[in-house]
Coordinates of C-alpha atoms and ligand atoms in Angstrom, one line a residue:
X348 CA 14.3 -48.9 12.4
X349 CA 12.2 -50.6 14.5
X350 CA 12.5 -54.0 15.6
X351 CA 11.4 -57.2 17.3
X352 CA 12.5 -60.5 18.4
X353 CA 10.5 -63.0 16.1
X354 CA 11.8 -66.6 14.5
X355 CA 12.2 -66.4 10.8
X356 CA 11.5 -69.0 8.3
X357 CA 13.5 -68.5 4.7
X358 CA 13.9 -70.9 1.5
X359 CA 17.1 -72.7 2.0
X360 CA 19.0 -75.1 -0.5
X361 CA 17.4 -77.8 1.0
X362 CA 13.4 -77.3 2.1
X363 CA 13.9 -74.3 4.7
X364 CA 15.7 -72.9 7.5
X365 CA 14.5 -71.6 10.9
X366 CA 16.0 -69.5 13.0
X367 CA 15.9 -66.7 16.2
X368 CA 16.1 -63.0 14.4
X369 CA 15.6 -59.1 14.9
X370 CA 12.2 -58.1 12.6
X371 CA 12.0 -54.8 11.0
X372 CA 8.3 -53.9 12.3
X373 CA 8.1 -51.6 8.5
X374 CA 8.3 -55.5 6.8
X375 CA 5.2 -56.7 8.7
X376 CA 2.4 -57.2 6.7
X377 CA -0.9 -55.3 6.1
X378 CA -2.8 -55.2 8.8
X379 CA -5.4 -52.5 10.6
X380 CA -4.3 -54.1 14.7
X381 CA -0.9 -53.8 16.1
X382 CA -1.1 -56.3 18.9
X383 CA 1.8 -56.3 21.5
X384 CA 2.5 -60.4 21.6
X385 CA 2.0 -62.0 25.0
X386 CA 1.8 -66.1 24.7
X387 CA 1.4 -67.6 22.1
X388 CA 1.7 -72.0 22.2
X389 CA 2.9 -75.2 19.8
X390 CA 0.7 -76.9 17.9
X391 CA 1.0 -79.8 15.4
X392 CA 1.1 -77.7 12.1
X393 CA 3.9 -75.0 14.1
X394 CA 5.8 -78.5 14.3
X395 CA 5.5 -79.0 10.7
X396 CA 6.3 -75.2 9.7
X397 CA 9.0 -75.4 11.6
X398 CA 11.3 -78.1 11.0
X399 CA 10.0 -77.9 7.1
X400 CA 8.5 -81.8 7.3
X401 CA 5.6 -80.2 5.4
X402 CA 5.0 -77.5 3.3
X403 CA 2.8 -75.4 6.0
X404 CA 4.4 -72.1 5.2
X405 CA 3.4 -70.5 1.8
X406 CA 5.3 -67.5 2.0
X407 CA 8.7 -66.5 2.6
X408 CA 10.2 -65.0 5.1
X409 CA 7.6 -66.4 7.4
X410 CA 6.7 -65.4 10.6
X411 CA 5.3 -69.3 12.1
X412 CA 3.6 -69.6 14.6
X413 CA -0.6 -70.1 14.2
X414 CA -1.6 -68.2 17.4
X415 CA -1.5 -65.8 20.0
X416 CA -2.8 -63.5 23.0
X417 CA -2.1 -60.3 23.0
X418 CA -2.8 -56.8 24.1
X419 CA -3.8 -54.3 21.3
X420 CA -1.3 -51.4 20.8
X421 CA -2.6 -49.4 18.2
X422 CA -5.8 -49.8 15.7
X423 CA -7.7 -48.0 13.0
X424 CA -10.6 -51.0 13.4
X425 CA -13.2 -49.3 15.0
X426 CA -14.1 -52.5 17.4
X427 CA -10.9 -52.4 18.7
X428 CA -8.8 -49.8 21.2
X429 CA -5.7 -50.1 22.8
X430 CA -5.5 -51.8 25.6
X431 CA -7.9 -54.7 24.4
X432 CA -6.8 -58.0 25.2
X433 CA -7.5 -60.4 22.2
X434 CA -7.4 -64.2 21.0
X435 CA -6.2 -64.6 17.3
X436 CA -6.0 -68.4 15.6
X437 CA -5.8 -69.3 12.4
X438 CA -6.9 -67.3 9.1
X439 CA -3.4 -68.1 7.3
X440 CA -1.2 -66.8 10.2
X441 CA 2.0 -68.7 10.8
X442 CA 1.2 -69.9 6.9
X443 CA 0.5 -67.0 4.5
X444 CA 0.2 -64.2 7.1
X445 CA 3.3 -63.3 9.3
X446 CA 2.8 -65.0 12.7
X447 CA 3.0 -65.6 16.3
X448 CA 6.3 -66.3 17.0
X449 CA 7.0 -62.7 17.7
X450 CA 6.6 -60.1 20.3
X451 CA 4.4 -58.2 17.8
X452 CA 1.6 -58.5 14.8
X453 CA 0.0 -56.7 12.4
X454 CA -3.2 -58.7 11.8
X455 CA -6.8 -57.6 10.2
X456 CA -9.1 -57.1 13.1
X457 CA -11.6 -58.9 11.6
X458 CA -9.9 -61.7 12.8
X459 CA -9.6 -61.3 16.1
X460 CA -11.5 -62.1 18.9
X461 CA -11.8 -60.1 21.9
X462 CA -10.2 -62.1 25.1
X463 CA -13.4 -63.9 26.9
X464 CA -14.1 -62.8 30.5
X465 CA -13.2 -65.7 32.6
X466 CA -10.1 -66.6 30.9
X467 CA -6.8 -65.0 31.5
X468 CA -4.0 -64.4 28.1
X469 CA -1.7 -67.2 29.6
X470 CA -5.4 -69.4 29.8
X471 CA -6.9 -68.1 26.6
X472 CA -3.1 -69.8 24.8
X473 CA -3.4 -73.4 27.3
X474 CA -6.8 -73.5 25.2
X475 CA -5.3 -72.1 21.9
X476 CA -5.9 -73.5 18.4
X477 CA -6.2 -76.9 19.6
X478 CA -8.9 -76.3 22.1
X479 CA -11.0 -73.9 19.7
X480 CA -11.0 -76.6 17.3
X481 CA -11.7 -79.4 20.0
X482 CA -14.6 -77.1 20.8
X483 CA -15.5 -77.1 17.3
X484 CA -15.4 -80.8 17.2
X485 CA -18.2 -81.1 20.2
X486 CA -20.1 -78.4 18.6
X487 CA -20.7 -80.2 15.9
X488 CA -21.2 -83.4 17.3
X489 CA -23.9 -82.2 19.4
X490 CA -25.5 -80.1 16.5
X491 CA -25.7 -83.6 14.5
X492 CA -28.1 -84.5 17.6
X493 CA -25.2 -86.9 19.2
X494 CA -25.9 -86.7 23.2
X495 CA -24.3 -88.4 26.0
X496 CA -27.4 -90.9 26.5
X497 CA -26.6 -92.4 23.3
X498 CA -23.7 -94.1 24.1
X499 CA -19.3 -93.7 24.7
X500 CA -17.6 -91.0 23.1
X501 CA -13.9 -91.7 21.9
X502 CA -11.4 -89.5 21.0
X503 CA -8.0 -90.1 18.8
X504 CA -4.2 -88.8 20.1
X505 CA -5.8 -88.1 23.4
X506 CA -2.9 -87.3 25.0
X507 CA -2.0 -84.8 22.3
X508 CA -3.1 -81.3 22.3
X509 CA -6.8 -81.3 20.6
X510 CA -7.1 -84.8 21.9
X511 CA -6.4 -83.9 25.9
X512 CA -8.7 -80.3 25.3
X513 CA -11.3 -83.1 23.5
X514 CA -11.1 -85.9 26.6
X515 CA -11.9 -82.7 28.8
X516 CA -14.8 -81.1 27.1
X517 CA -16.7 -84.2 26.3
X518 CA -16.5 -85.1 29.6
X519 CA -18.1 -81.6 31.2
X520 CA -21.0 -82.2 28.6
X521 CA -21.3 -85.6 30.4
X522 CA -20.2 -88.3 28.1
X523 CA -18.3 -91.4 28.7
X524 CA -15.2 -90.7 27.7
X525 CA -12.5 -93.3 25.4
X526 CA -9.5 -91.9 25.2
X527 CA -7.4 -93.8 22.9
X528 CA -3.7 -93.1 23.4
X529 CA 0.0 -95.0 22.0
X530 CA 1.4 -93.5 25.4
X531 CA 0.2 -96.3 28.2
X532 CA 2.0 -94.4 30.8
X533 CA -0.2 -91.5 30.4
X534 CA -3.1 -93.3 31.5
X535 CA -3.2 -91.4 34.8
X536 CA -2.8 -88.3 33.3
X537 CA -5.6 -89.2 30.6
X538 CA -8.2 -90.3 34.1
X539 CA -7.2 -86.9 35.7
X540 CA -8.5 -84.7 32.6
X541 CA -11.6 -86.8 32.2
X542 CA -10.7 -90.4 30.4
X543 CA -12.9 -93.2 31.7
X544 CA -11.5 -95.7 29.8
X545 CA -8.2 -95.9 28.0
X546 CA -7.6 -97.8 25.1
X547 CA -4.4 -98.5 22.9
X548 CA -4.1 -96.9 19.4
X549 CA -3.0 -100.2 17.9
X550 CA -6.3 -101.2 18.1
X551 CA -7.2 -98.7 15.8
X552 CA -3.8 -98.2 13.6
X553 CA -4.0 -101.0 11.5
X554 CA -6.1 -101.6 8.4
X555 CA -9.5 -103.2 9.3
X556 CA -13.0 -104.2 8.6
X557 CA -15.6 -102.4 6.5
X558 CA -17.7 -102.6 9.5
X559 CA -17.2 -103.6 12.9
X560 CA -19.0 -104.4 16.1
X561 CA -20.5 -100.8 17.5
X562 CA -18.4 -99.6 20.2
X563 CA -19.3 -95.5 20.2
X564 CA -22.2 -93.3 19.8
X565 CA -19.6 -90.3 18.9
X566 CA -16.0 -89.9 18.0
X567 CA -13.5 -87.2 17.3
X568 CA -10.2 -87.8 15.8
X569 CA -6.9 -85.9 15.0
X570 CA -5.3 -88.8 13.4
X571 CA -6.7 -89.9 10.5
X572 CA -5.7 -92.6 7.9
X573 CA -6.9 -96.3 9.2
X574 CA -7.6 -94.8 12.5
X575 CA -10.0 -92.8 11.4
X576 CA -11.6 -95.6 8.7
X577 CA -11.9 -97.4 11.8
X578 CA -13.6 -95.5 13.9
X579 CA -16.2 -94.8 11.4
X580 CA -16.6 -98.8 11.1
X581 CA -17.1 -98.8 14.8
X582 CA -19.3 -95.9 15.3
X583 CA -22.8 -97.1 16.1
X584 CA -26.2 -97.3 14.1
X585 CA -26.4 -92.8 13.7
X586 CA -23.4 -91.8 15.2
X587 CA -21.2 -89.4 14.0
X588 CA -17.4 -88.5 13.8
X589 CA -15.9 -85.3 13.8
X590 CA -12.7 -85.6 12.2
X591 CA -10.1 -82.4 12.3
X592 CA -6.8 -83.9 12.2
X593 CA -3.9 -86.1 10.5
X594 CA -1.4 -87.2 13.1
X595 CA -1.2 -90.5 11.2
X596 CA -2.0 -89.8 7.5
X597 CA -4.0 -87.8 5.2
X598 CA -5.4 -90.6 3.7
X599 CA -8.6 -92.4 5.0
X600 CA -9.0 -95.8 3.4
X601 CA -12.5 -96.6 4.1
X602 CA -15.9 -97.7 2.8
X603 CA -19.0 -96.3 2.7
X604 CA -20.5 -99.1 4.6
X605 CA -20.8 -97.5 8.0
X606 CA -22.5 -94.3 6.2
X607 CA -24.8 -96.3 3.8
X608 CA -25.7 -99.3 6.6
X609 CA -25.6 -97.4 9.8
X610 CA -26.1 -94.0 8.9
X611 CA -23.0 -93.0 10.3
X612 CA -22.1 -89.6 9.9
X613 CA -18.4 -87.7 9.0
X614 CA -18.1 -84.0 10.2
X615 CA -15.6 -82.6 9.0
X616 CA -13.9 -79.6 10.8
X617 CA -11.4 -76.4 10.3
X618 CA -10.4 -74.0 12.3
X619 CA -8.4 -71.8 10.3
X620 CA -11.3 -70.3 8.1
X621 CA -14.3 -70.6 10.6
X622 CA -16.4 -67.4 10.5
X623 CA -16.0 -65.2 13.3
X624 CA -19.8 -65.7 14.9
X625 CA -19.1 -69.1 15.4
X626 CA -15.3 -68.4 17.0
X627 CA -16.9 -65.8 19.3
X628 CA -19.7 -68.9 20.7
X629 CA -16.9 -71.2 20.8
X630 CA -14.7 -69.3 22.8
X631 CA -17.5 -68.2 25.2
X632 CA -18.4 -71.8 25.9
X633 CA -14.5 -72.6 26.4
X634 CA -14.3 -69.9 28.9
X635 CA -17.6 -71.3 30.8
X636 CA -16.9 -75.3 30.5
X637 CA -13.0 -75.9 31.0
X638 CA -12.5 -77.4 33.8
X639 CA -9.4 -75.0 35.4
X640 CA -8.0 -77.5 36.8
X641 CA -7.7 -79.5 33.7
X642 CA -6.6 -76.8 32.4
X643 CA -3.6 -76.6 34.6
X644 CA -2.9 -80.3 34.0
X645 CA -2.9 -80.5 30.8
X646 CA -0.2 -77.3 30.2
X647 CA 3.3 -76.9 30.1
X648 CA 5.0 -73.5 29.7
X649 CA 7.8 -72.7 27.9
X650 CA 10.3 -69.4 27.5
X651 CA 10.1 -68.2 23.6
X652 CA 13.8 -69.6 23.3
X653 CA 12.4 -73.2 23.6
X654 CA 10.0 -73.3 20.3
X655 CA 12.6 -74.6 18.0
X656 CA 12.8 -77.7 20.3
X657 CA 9.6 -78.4 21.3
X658 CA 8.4 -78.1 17.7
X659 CA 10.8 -80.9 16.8
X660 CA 9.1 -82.9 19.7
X661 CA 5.9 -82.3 18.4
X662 CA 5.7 -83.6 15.0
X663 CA 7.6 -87.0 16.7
X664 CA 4.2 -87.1 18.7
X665 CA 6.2 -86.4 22.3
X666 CA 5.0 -83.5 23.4
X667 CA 1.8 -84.1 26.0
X668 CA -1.1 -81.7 26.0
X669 CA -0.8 -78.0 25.8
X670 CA 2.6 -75.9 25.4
X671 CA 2.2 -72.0 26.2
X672 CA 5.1 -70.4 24.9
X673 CA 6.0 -67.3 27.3
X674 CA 6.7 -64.6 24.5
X675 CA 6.6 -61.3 26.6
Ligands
NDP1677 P1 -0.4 -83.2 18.9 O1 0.9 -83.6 18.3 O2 -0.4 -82.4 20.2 O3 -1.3 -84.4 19.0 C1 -1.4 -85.4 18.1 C2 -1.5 -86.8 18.8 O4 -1.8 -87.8 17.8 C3 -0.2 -87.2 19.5 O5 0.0 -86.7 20.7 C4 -0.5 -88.7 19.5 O6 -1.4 -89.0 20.6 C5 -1.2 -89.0 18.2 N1 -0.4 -89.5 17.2 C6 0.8 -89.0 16.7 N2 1.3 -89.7 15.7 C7 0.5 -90.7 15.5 C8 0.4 -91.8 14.6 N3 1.4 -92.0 13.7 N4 -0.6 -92.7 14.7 C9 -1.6 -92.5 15.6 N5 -1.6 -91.5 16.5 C10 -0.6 -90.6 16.4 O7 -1.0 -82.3 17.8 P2 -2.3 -81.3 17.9 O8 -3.2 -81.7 19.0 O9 -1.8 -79.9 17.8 O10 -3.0 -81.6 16.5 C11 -3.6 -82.8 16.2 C12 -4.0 -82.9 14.8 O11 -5.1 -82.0 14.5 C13 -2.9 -82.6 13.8 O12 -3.0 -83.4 12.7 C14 -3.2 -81.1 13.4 O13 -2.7 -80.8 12.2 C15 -4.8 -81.2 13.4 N6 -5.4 -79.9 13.7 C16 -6.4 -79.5 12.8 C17 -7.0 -78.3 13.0 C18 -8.1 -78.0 12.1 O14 -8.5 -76.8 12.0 N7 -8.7 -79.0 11.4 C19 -6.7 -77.4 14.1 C20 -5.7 -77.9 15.0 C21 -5.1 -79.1 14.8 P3 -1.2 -90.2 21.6 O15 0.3 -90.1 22.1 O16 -2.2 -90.0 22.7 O17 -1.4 -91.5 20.8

């Protein structure tokens, strides 16, 4: 028997239970990659898998844990060798696929992208599944036709993880950045990644007009519910949000006012079944336009022990920017 250090999720009397185990490597799942597990990070829904607050995982035992960086031990997928550094997020992992909290997976190559030059493992997890996606969400908005010249961008739970990767990007593509935050005293942090102007969530967190004076040319939110209803309603006259996130609700109690008045537009965006050409241009561009030192700001790191806690700080919205979890 071969095994691994890994956290296990299991059905428990009550919802599920979590804990630090040895993994048979025979009971890991089909797969034509064996990658060697070097960091892997916490993200909202690894919160949520977790502590059991919502039904993320859809197979038991679970692995969690939604992404990695790793180093390819063995392979029968042509495009990859070992040796290969690569960059997995998403495609079920951590939620029907056994994850990241591990020091190894077996994963379809297919889904895995080969580490881009100019980023290291440890840099390739600070941008992890939140940064892909906040990369997604600028991708979009600029293949709507939004551009800096139109007007302010904002951006929702800014001092979360998408949010702080989001503040950062729009910023190196030149916009005027809002970040809107329910943490005041992270103001200075929020101006160091690339906030121009800060603004308090309440503003935004409580039910509100059908439409409302035009305040941004583009938005992109990981919140949700009236947040979200409201930043459509203040988007201005063609603007467009791209929405990827649910930190308040899932629901989003709007009108279609701002889209049949204004011509306001609603991307909407996932990360976990986005086509592999588009991952590979996305990660290129996150490996050109992130700002290093951002980078650096915006990350904590953390020894594989620590998970359990820091996924309980997540879902209670206290964990600031990036976590890279150390796994080898
Ligand atoms: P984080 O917890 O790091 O960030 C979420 C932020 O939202 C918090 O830091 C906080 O920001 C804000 N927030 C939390 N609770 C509330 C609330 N009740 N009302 C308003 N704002 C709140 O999570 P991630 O950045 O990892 O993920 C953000 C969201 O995006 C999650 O819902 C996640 O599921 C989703 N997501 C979706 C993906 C996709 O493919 N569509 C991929 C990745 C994430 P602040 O303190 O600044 O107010």
């Amino acid at each position: 028997m071969s095994t691994f250090s890994a956290i296990r999720i299991d059905k428990a009397d009550k919802g599920t239970s979590a804990a630090y185990t040895d993994f048979d490597e025979a009971d890991l799942m089909d797969g034509d990659v064996m990658v060697r597990i070097a960091y892997s990070t916490v993200n909202y829904k690894d919160g949520l898998a977790i502590t059991g607050k919502s039904p993320v995982v859809r197979r038991f035992p679970m692995i969690p844990g939604i992404d990695f960086s790793g180093v390819v031990e063995s392979s029968t997928n042509p495009s990859f060798k070992p040796g290969d550094s690569v960059v997995m997020t998403g495609w079920g992992m951590g939620e029907t696929h056994l994850g990241a909290y591990a020091q190894k997976a077996r994963v379809k190559g297919d889904w895995l992208v080969p580490l881009p030059p100019g980023l290291s493992l440890s840099d390739a997890m600070t941008v992890g599944t939140a940064g892909f996606t906040a990369m997604l969400c600028l991708q979009a908005l600029e293949a709507h036709g939004c551009k800096p010249s139109d007007g302010p961008a904002i951006v929702t739970g800014a001092a979360g993880g998408v949010g702080s990767v989001a503040v950062s990007l729009l910023k190196k593509a030149g916009w005027h950045v809002i970040a809107s935050t329910g943490r005041p005293e992270e103001a200075d942090y929020l101006k160091a990644i690339g906030a121009d102007e800060i603004i308090d969530r309440k503003e935004l967190s409580e039910p509100g007009r059908p439409l409302g004076k035009e305040r941004w040319a583009a938005g992109i939110d990981t919140v949700g519910s009236h947040t979200l209803a409201n930043l459509i309603a203040q988007t201005k006259y063609a603007g467009a949000v791209a929405a990827c996130g649910l930190a308040q609700g899932m629901d989003l109690p709007s009108s279609v006012a701002p889209f049949i008045l204004r011509g306001v537009c609603l991307l909407g965006i996932d990360s976990v079944m986005c086509p592999k050409d588009k991952r590979i241009t996305a990660w290129a561009r996150l490996a050109r336009d992130l700002d290093k030192s951002a980078l650096a700001a915006m990350t904590t790191h953390v020894p594989f022990n620590e998970v359990m806690n820091v996924a309980r700080d997540i879902v209670e919205g206290k964990v600031r920017g990036r976590v890279v979890v150390d796994i080898g």
